[in-house]
mmCIF file of C-alpha atoms in Angstrom:
data_model
loop_
_atom_site.group_PDB
_atom_site.id
_atom_site.type_symbol
_atom_site.label_atom_id
_atom_site.label_comp_id
_atom_site.label_asym_id
_atom_site.label_seq_id
_atom_site.Cartn_x
_atom_site.Cartn_y
_atom_site.Cartn_z
ATOM 1 C CA LEU A 10 2.808 -13.247 -11.734
ATOM 2 C CA GLY A 11 1.864 -15.910 -9.232
ATOM 3 C CA ILE A 12 3.895 -17.724 -6.630
ATOM 4 C CA ARG A 13 2.565 -20.567 -4.365
ATOM 5 C CA GLN A 14 4.077 -23.084 -2.046
ATOM 6 C CA SER A 15 2.523 -26.500 -1.069
ATOM 7 C CA SER A 16 4.272 -29.378 0.634
ATOM 8 C CA SER A 17 7.707 -27.821 0.186
ATOM 9 C CA ILE A 18 7.142 -27.430 -3.539
ATOM 10 C CA THR A 19 6.952 -24.028 -5.158
ATOM 11 C CA TYR A 20 4.887 -23.187 -8.096
ATOM 12 C CA HIS A 21 5.024 -20.008 -10.195
ATOM 13 C CA GLY A 22 3.407 -18.634 -13.289
ATOM 14 C CA ILE A 23 2.878 -15.562 -15.308
ATOM 15 C CA ALA A 24 -0.101 -14.433 -17.341
ATOM 16 C CA LEU A 25 -0.594 -11.485 -19.718
ATOM 17 C CA ASN A 26 -4.044 -10.304 -20.672
ATOM 18 C CA CYS A 27 -3.956 -9.513 -24.442
ATOM 19 C CA THR A 28 -7.567 -8.668 -25.311
ATOM 20 C CA THR A 29 -10.283 -6.748 -23.472
ATOM 21 C CA GLU A 30 -12.671 -9.802 -23.449
ATOM 22 C CA PRO A 31 -11.921 -11.012 -19.879
ATOM 23 C CA LEU A 32 -11.670 -7.535 -18.338
ATOM 24 C CA SER A 33 -15.363 -7.100 -17.327
ATOM 25 C CA TRP A 34 -15.233 -10.447 -15.494
ATOM 26 C CA LEU A 35 -11.747 -9.792 -13.892
ATOM 27 C CA ARG A 36 -12.925 -6.329 -12.618
ATOM 28 C CA GLN A 37 -15.711 -8.007 -10.543
ATOM 29 C CA ILE A 38 -13.251 -10.036 -8.531
ATOM 30 C CA VAL A 39 -9.971 -9.274 -6.624
ATOM 31 C CA PRO A 40 -7.306 -11.100 -8.695
ATOM 32 C CA CYS A 41 -4.350 -12.175 -6.682
ATOM 33 C CA GLY A 42 -5.762 -10.520 -3.501
ATOM 34 C CA LEU A 43 -4.694 -7.022 -4.729
ATOM 35 C CA ALA A 44 -7.794 -4.905 -3.905
ATOM 36 C CA ASP A 45 -6.078 -1.583 -4.585
ATOM 37 C CA ARG A 46 -4.874 -2.474 -8.086
ATOM 38 C CA ASP A 47 -6.713 -2.312 -11.444
ATOM 39 C CA VAL A 48 -6.735 -5.037 -14.124
ATOM 40 C CA THR A 49 -5.786 -4.168 -17.663
ATOM 41 C CA CYS A 50 -4.665 -5.773 -20.914
ATOM 42 C CA LEU A 51 -2.044 -5.151 -23.584
ATOM 43 C CA SER A 52 -4.674 -4.108 -26.093
ATOM 44 C CA GLU A 53 -6.105 -1.517 -23.740
ATOM 45 C CA VAL A 54 -2.707 -0.069 -22.727
ATOM 46 C CA CYS A 55 -1.431 0.022 -26.301
ATOM 47 C CA GLY A 56 -4.632 1.327 -27.876
ATOM 48 C CA LYS A 57 -4.615 -1.334 -30.520
ATOM 49 C CA GLN A 58 -5.733 -4.942 -30.824
ATOM 50 C CA CYS A 59 -2.967 -7.385 -29.620
ATOM 51 C CA THR A 60 -3.914 -11.027 -30.035
ATOM 52 C CA PRO A 61 -2.388 -13.857 -27.963
ATOM 53 C CA LYS A 62 -1.148 -15.454 -31.276
ATOM 54 C CA GLU A 63 0.742 -12.198 -32.040
ATOM 55 C CA VAL A 64 2.089 -11.639 -28.438
ATOM 56 C CA ALA A 65 3.045 -15.302 -27.568
ATOM 57 C CA PRO A 66 6.374 -15.532 -29.583
ATOM 58 C CA THR A 67 7.688 -12.202 -28.140
ATOM 59 C CA MET A 68 6.483 -13.011 -24.696
ATOM 60 C CA SER A 69 8.107 -16.493 -24.846
ATOM 61 C CA ASP A 70 11.424 -15.051 -26.092
ATOM 62 C CA CYS A 71 11.375 -12.369 -23.373
ATOM 63 C CA LEU A 72 10.543 -14.764 -20.571
ATOM 64 C CA VAL A 73 13.252 -17.280 -21.558
ATOM 65 C CA SER A 74 15.962 -14.651 -21.955
ATOM 66 C CA SER A 75 14.954 -12.955 -18.641
ATOM 67 C CA LEU A 76 15.054 -16.168 -16.601
ATOM 68 C CA PHE A 77 17.669 -18.375 -18.175
ATOM 69 C CA GLU A 78 21.162 -18.125 -19.463
ATOM 70 C CA LEU A 79 22.187 -19.903 -22.739
ATOM 71 C CA HIS A 80 25.203 -22.182 -22.526
ATOM 72 C CA MET A 81 26.964 -24.152 -25.370
ATOM 73 C CA ASN A 82 28.778 -27.332 -24.348
ATOM 74 C CA ASP A 83 31.634 -28.991 -26.317
ATOM 75 C CA GLN A 84 29.298 -30.892 -28.527
ATOM 76 C CA SER A 85 27.605 -27.606 -29.691
ATOM 77 C CA CYS A 86 24.505 -28.494 -27.772
ATOM 78 C CA VAL A 87 22.465 -25.632 -26.370
ATOM 79 C CA ASN A 88 21.679 -25.739 -22.625
ATOM 80 C CA TYR A 89 19.613 -23.306 -20.700
ATOM 81 C CA GLN A 90 20.454 -22.700 -17.070
ATOM 82 C CA PHE A 91 18.415 -20.786 -14.566
ATOM 83 C CA ARG A 92 20.087 -17.382 -13.855
ATOM 84 C CA ASN A 93 22.036 -17.459 -10.518
ATOM 85 C CA ASP A 94 20.594 -14.086 -9.564
ATOM 86 C CA MET A 95 17.109 -15.725 -9.543
ATOM 87 C CA ALA A 96 18.117 -18.298 -6.880
ATOM 88 C CA GLY A 97 17.229 -17.813 -3.263
ATOM 89 C CA ASP A 98 14.933 -18.698 -0.370
ATOM 90 C CA TRP A 99 11.646 -19.207 -2.129
ATOM 91 C CA CYS A 100 9.913 -20.303 1.161
ATOM 92 C CA ASN A 101 10.637 -16.955 2.752
ATOM 93 C CA LEU A 102 9.657 -15.089 -0.454
ATOM 94 C CA ILE A 103 6.237 -16.754 -0.474
ATOM 95 C CA ARG A 104 5.750 -15.962 3.196
ATOM 96 C CA ASN A 105 6.636 -12.292 2.589
ATOM 97 C CA VAL A 106 4.269 -12.025 -0.389
ATOM 98 C CA ASN A 107 1.384 -13.833 1.331
ATOM 99 C CA GLY A 108 1.594 -12.609 4.858
ATOM 100 C CA GLY A 109 4.499 -10.207 5.486
ATOM 101 C CA TYR A 110 6.478 -12.555 7.682
ATOM 102 C CA GLY A 111 9.890 -14.277 7.149
ATOM 103 C CA GLY A 112 11.844 -11.201 6.211
ATOM 104 C CA CYS A 113 15.247 -12.615 5.243
ATOM 105 C CA SER A 114 17.480 -10.537 2.865
ATOM 106 C CA GLU A 115 17.616 -13.319 0.342
ATOM 107 C CA SER A 116 13.896 -13.326 -0.174
ATOM 108 C CA PHE A 117 14.109 -9.557 -0.808
ATOM 109 C CA SER A 118 16.709 -10.022 -3.544
ATOM 110 C CA VAL A 119 14.672 -12.771 -5.214
ATOM 111 C CA SER A 120 11.514 -10.680 -5.122
ATOM 112 C CA LYS A 121 13.421 -7.697 -6.484
ATOM 113 C CA SER A 122 14.755 -9.971 -9.326
ATOM 114 C CA TRP A 123 11.229 -11.055 -10.148
ATOM 115 C CA SER A 124 9.967 -7.491 -10.209
ATOM 116 C CA CYS A 125 12.844 -6.453 -12.551
ATOM 117 C CA THR A 126 12.216 -9.532 -14.679
ATOM 118 C CA VAL A 127 8.570 -8.652 -15.128
ATOM 119 C CA LYS A 128 9.372 -5.058 -15.903
ATOM 120 C CA ASP A 129 11.966 -6.169 -18.487
ATOM 121 C CA ILE A 130 9.466 -8.466 -20.116
ATOM 122 C CA LEU A 131 6.793 -5.725 -20.265
ATOM 123 C CA PHE A 132 9.277 -3.296 -21.676
ATOM 124 C CA SER A 133 10.380 -5.719 -24.367
ATOM 125 C CA LEU A 134 6.690 -6.323 -25.231
ATOM 126 C CA HIS A 135 6.058 -2.631 -25.307
ATOM 127 C CA SER A 136 9.086 -2.125 -27.594
ATOM 128 C CA HIS A 137 7.795 -4.838 -29.852
ATOM 129 C CA PHE A 138 4.364 -3.251 -30.135
ATOM 130 C CA ASN A 139 5.890 0.231 -30.621
ATOM 131 C CA ASN A 140 2.576 1.863 -31.399
ATOM 132 C CA CYS A 141 1.706 2.003 -27.773
ATOM 133 C CA THR A 142 0.570 5.404 -26.738
ATOM 134 C CA ALA A 143 0.095 4.733 -23.021
ATOM 135 C CA SER A 144 3.435 3.125 -22.198
ATOM 136 C CA ASN A 145 3.702 4.733 -18.763
ATOM 137 C CA ALA A 146 0.648 2.597 -17.571
ATOM 138 C CA LEU A 147 2.858 -0.430 -17.898
ATOM 139 C CA PHE A 148 5.296 0.947 -15.344
ATOM 140 C CA ASN A 149 2.927 2.771 -13.024
ATOM 141 C CA ASN A 150 1.379 -0.271 -11.317
ATOM 142 C CA LYS A 151 -1.799 -0.278 -13.405
#
């Protein structure tokens, strides 16, 4: 999960390593500045090959349902609305993540929501690939 602010605009993204191919390269750098964390992938954690083509539909469904609420209007049109509990002071959240300053309670609730969202997505992916034997690694900061 990545969050960045530039010129009062926030950017965010999420990535999931599916195969072991990029791991040797990723283990030579410090991704996201987290020197005390390891890099892994879904295939390594589950003990079976998980391809991006196989993971993408489930990941997409999990991400959309975790971040957005579905609304129907009078014309039976589907609208997605960003969940209210994901709203907050993103500027302070980014300051807290990048340098530990800012410290307002709204930024804490947003970061907590993001953390829960990521865990929900990983749990849903784990449930989808139910042959995982190392499920605890997903939830133990690996």
